[in-house]
Amino acid sequence: MFHSFDKGALLSTFDSADSATSLFGSVFSALAEDKVFSDALRRSGTTLRFIHSNPECRFFISGDGVVTGGEVPEYATLTFMMSSDTAHALWSGQLSFPAGVTSGKIRIFGKVSKVLEVMPVLTPVLFLYPKAAAEAGIPVPSN
């Protein structure tokens, strides 16, 4: 049987948009249940929108919880754009946030002051994500 060669599909960490959305959605939903995190977003009036590509995955986070897929609003205080593989590398500790931004792998739309404000409250994702990825059967390299 002949299979066409699709370099992106062969190298992607995720086999589908559903698997990426499920994993990232579950991790950020767990974070949103943390009162320190949700209160910090509410106090600052900050909302976050993540747009991933290859495969496509979208989610929106506010102090009220997480929305995924087609229900994601078009506006957020901060929007982070990156590939799903870059997000995997970021949250599994293989790529630092500054290196991702300076290399152009992570693009951010919004005020720098808001980015600096929100980064500390996103730190728990570095602990939540590797465990959730491993449970989902997604390989996580050891640091």
XYZ file of C-alpha atoms in Angstrom:
143
model
C 0.000 0.000 0.000
C 1.311 3.468 -0.864
C 1.168 6.219 1.736
C 1.814 9.820 0.871
C 4.567 11.476 2.851
C 3.340 14.201 5.159
C 6.325 15.363 7.191
C 4.187 17.345 9.644
C 1.907 14.415 10.401
C 4.835 12.061 10.952
C 6.625 14.348 13.354
C 3.673 15.674 15.323
C 3.344 14.733 18.971
C -0.440 14.621 18.608
C -2.360 12.311 16.292
C -5.404 14.584 16.061
C -6.900 17.919 17.005
C -9.148 16.053 19.440
C -6.182 14.538 21.303
C -4.444 17.936 21.574
C -7.641 19.696 22.672
C -8.410 16.976 25.190
C -4.962 17.075 26.783
C -4.486 20.845 26.906
C -8.121 21.372 27.897
C -7.840 18.931 30.812
C -4.579 20.447 32.064
C -5.861 24.010 31.962
C -9.227 22.977 33.433
C -7.342 21.463 36.384
C -5.380 24.704 36.739
C -8.583 26.774 36.521
C -9.956 24.839 39.499
C -7.085 26.194 41.591
C -8.420 29.132 43.589
C -5.086 31.005 43.557
C -5.003 30.847 39.750
C -8.656 31.719 39.120
C -8.614 34.521 41.708
C -5.459 35.992 40.129
C -7.147 36.085 36.717
C -10.315 37.610 38.158
C -8.444 40.273 40.163
C -6.365 41.344 37.179
C -9.226 41.054 34.685
C -7.005 38.833 32.547
C -8.232 36.289 30.033
C -5.999 33.965 28.031
C -6.498 32.520 24.578
C -4.218 29.805 23.235
C -4.253 29.041 19.535
C -2.230 26.015 18.516
C -1.592 24.702 15.021
C -0.620 21.282 13.607
C -3.031 20.009 14.837
C -5.328 22.913 15.543
C -6.313 23.363 19.154
C -7.936 26.410 20.747
C -8.783 27.162 24.320
C -9.741 30.187 26.383
C -9.106 30.612 30.091
C -10.712 33.087 32.452
C -11.327 33.220 36.169
C -14.560 31.359 35.422
C -12.967 28.326 33.734
C -11.886 26.969 30.372
C -13.615 26.943 27.002
C -12.280 24.822 24.129
C -12.878 24.435 20.408
C -15.431 26.442 18.476
C -16.737 28.192 21.584
C -13.464 30.093 22.130
C -14.073 33.859 21.967
C -12.215 35.970 19.416
C -10.812 38.324 22.053
C -8.685 37.787 25.167
C -6.383 40.023 27.164
C -3.496 37.818 26.014
C -3.356 35.503 23.009
C -0.591 32.939 22.667
C -0.034 31.368 19.254
C 2.224 28.362 18.691
C 2.205 24.877 17.233
C 0.873 22.055 19.391
C 4.381 20.558 19.374
C 5.824 23.839 20.664
C 3.192 23.873 23.424
C 4.141 20.288 24.281
C 7.833 21.270 24.479
C 7.004 24.369 26.531
C 4.804 22.707 29.129
C 6.974 19.584 29.396
C 9.966 21.783 30.257
C 11.923 21.202 27.046
C 11.534 24.801 25.816
C 11.760 27.883 27.989
C 9.177 30.584 27.489
C 11.798 33.273 26.671
C 13.508 30.990 24.117
C 10.140 30.216 22.512
C 9.307 33.902 22.195
C 12.718 35.034 20.927
C 12.875 32.198 18.375
C 9.420 33.106 17.043
C 7.955 29.716 17.999
C 5.606 31.470 20.431
C 3.820 34.644 19.376
C 2.028 36.766 21.934
C -0.623 39.410 21.385
C -1.365 41.712 24.316
C 0.454 43.939 26.763
C 3.890 42.850 27.964
C 2.934 43.897 31.499
C 0.068 41.365 31.428
C 2.412 38.630 30.192
C 4.787 39.300 33.077
C 1.853 39.316 35.483
C 0.387 36.015 34.301
C 3.557 33.928 33.879
C 3.974 33.115 37.599
C 0.405 31.811 37.883
C 0.966 29.547 34.850
C 3.929 27.808 36.528
C 1.803 24.905 37.878
C 1.231 23.794 34.261
C 4.877 22.681 34.241
C 3.921 20.127 36.899
C 0.413 19.244 35.679
C 1.208 18.815 31.991
C 3.917 16.100 32.029
C 1.791 13.822 34.217
C -1.351 14.372 32.122
C 0.585 13.840 28.874
C 2.094 10.589 30.137
C -1.359 9.400 31.257
C -2.666 10.218 27.754
C 0.112 8.140 26.179
C 1.996 11.168 24.859
C 5.748 10.766 25.355
C 7.348 13.363 27.599
C 11.141 13.546 27.439
C 12.878 13.653 30.805
C 14.662 16.896 31.614
